[in-house]
Coordinates of C-alpha atoms in Angstrom, one line a residue:
X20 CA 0.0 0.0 0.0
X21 CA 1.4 3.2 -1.0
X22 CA -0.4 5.4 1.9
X23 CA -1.6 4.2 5.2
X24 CA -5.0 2.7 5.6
X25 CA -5.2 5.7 8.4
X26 CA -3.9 8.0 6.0
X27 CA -6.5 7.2 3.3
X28 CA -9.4 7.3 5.7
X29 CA -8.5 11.1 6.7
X30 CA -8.4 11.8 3.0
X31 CA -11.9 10.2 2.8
X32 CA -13.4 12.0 5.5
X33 CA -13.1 15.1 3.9
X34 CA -14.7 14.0 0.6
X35 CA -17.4 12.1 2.1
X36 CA -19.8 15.4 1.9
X37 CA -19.4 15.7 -1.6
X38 CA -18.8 11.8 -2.4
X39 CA -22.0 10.9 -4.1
X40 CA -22.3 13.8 -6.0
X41 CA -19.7 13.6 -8.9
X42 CA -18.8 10.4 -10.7
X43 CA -17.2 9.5 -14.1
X44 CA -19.3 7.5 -16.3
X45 CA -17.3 4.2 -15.8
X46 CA -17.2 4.4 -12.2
X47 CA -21.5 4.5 -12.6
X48 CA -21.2 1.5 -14.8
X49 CA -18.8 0.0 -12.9
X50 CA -21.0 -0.4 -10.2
X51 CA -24.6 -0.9 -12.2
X52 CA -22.2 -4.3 -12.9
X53 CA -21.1 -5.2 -9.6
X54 CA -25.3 -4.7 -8.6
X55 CA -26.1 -6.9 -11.6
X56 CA -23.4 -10.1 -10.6
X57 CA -24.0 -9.8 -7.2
X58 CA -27.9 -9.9 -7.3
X59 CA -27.2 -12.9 -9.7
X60 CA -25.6 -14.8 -7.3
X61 CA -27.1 -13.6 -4.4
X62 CA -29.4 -16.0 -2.4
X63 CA -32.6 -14.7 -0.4
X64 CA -31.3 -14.9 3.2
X65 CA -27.7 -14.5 2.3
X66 CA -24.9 -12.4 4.6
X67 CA -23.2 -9.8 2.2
X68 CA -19.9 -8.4 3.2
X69 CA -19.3 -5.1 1.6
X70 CA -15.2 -4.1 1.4
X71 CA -14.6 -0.4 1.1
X72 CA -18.1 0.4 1.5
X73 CA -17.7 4.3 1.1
X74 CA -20.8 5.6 1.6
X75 CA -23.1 2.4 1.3
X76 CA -24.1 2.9 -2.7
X77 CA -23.3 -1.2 -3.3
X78 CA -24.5 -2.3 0.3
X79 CA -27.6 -0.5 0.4
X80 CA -28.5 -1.4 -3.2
X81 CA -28.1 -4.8 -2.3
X82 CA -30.3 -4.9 1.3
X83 CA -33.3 -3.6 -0.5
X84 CA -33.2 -5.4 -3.6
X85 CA -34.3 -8.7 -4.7
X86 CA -33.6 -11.5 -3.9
X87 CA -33.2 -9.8 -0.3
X88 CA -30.5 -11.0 1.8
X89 CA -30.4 -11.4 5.9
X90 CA -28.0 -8.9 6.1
X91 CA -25.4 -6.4 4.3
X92 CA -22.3 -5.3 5.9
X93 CA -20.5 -2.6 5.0
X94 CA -16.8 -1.9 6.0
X95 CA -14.6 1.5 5.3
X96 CA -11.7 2.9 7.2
X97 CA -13.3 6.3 6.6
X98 CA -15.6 7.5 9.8
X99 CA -16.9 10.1 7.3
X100 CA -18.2 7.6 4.8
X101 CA -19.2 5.5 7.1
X102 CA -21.1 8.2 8.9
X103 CA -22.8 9.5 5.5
X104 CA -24.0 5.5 4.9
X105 CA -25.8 5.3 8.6
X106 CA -27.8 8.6 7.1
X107 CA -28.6 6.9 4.2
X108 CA -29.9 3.4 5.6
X109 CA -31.6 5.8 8.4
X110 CA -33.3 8.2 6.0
X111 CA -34.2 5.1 3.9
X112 CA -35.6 2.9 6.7
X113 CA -33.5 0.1 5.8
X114 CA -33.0 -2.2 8.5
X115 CA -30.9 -5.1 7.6
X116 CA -28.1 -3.5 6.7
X117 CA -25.2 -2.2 9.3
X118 CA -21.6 -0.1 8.8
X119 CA -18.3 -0.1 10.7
X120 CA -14.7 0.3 10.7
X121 CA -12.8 -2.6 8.8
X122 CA -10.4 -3.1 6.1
X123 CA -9.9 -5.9 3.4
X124 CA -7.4 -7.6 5.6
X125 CA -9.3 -7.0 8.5
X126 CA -12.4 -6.7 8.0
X127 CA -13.7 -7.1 11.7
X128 CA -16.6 -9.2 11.0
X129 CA -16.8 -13.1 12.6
X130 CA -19.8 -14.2 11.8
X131 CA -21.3 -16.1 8.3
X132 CA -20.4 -14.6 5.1
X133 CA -21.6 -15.9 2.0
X134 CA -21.2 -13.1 -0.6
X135 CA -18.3 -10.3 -0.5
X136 CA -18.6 -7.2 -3.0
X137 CA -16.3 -4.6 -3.4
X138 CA -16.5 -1.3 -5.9
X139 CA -13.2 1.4 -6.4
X140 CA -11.2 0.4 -3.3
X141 CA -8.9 -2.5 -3.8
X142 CA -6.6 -0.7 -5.8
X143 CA -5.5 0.8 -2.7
X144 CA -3.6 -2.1 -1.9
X145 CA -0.4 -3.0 -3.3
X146 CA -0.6 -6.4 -5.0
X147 CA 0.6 -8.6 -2.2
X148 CA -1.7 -6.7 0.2
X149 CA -4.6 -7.6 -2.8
X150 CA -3.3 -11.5 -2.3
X151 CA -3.3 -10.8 1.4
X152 CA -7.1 -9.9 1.6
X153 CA -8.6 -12.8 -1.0
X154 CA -7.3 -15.2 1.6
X155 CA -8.7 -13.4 4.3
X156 CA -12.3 -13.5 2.5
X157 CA -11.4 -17.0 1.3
X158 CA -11.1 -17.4 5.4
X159 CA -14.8 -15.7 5.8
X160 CA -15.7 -18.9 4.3
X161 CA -17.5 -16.8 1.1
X162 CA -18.5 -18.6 -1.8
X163 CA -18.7 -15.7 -4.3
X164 CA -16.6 -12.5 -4.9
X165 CA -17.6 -10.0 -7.2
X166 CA -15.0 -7.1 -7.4
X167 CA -15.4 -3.8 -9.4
X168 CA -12.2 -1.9 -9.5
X169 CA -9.4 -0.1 -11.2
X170 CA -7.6 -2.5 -13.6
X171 CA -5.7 -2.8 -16.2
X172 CA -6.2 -4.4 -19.3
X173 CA -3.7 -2.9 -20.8
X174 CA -0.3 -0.5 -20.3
X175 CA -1.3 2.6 -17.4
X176 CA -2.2 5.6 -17.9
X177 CA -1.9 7.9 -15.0
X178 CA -3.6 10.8 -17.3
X179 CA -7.2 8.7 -16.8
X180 CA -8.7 10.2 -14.2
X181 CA -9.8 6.7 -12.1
X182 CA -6.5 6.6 -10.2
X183 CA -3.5 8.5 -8.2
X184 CA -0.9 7.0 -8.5
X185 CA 0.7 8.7 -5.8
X186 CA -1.6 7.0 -3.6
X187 CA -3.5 4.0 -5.5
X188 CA -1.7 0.6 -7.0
X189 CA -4.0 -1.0 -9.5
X190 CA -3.5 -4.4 -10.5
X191 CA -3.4 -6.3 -14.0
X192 CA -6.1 -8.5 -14.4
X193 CA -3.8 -11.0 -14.8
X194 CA -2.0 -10.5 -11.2
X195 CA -5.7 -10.1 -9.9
X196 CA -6.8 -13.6 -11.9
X197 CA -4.2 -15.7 -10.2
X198 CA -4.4 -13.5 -7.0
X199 CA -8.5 -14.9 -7.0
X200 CA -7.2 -18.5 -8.4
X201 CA -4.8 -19.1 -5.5
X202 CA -7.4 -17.7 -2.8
X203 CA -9.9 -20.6 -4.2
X204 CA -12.4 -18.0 -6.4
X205 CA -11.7 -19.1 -10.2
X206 CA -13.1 -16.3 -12.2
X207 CA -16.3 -17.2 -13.5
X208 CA -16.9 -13.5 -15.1
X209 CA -14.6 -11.0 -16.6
X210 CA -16.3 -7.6 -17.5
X211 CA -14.3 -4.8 -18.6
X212 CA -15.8 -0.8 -18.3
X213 CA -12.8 0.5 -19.8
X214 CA -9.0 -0.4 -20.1
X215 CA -8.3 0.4 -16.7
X216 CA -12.2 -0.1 -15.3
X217 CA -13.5 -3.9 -15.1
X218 CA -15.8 -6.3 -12.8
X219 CA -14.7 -10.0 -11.8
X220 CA -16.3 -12.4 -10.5
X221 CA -14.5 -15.6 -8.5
X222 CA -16.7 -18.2 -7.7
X223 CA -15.3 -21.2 -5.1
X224 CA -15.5 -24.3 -7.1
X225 CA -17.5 -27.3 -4.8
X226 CA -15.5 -30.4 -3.8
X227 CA -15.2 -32.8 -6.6
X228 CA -15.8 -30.3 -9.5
X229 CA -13.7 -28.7 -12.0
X230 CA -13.8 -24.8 -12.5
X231 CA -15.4 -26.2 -16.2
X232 CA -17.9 -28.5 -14.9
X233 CA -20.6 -25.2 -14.1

């Protein structure tokens, strides 16, 4: 990680006012597809764990769609997003969803966790640190991880406006395809937004079958 996960929460506090308002095309499409493979996969009754929750847009989304899981939880390392996403669910009346501090390594949650989503955060993380937190959801005991993001597809380009890269570390897709391989999450979906925008989707593979049996 090039900056501290305290030092990225401060930064987030202060543009958690202004968060929702402002967002490039891609990152909006980038998440309509992280909505659309997680409500494919999600099962009524499920526990969703949301990583980097920001403001609650994917958690939220999720608790009051359908199918309807048990519960969403959403984790940030900014009190300022998280603060703005307790508005939301309370202005909203949603009830089975909750925020708190937590972090892709440690994402302070013990209980069942069958579905983990994550939209524009990873990147944060250096690519060991990436490798680091897909074991500790492959801990959680997930089945499904659906992960919209800052990729590349191609060579960078710091002149896109997605990343910093004084502060953000975006993966290949390739490094992130064998970082969700070795965790136990195959891909099952590869969905690019843009050559350095994309959605994938790791799916554990049951006991006896092969990632080309489903």
């Amino acid at each position: 990680m090039t900056t501290s996960p305290e030092d990225h929460g401060a930064r987030f506090d202060e543009k958690a006012d202004e968060y929702d308002d402002d967002h490039p095309p891609e990152y909006e499409n980038c998440l309509s597809l992280v909505l659309d493979h997680a409500r494919a996969r999600l099962e009524e009754g499920d526990v969703v764990l949301d990583l980097g929750a920001g403001t609650g847009a994917v958690a939220l989304a999720l608790a009051t769609g359908d199918p309807r899981p048990g519960r969403a939880v959403g984790r940030d390392v900014s009190e300022g997003m998280l603060d703005r996403a307790r508005e939301k669910a309370t202005e909203r009346g949603v009830e089975n969803v909750e925020f708190g501090e937590g972090r892709f390594r440690e994402p302070n949650y013990d209980d069942r966790v069958d579905l983990v989503v994550s939209n524009f955060a990873m990147h944060h993380l250096s690519d060991d640190e990436k490798r680091e937190a897909l074991r500790e959801i492959a801990d959680l005991g997930a089945r499904t991880v659906v992960l919209g993001d800052v990729m590349l597809f191609g060579e960078a380009d710091p002149s896109e406006p997605f990343y910093d890269p004084a502060v953000d570390d975006p993966a290949t897709v390739g490094v992130l395809a064998d970082a969700f391989t070795d965790a136990g999450f195959p891909l099952t979906a590869v969905a690019p937004v843009h050559d350095q925008v994309g959605v994938l989707v790791g799916e554990r593979v049951p006991d006896g079958e092969m990632p080309g049996d489903r």
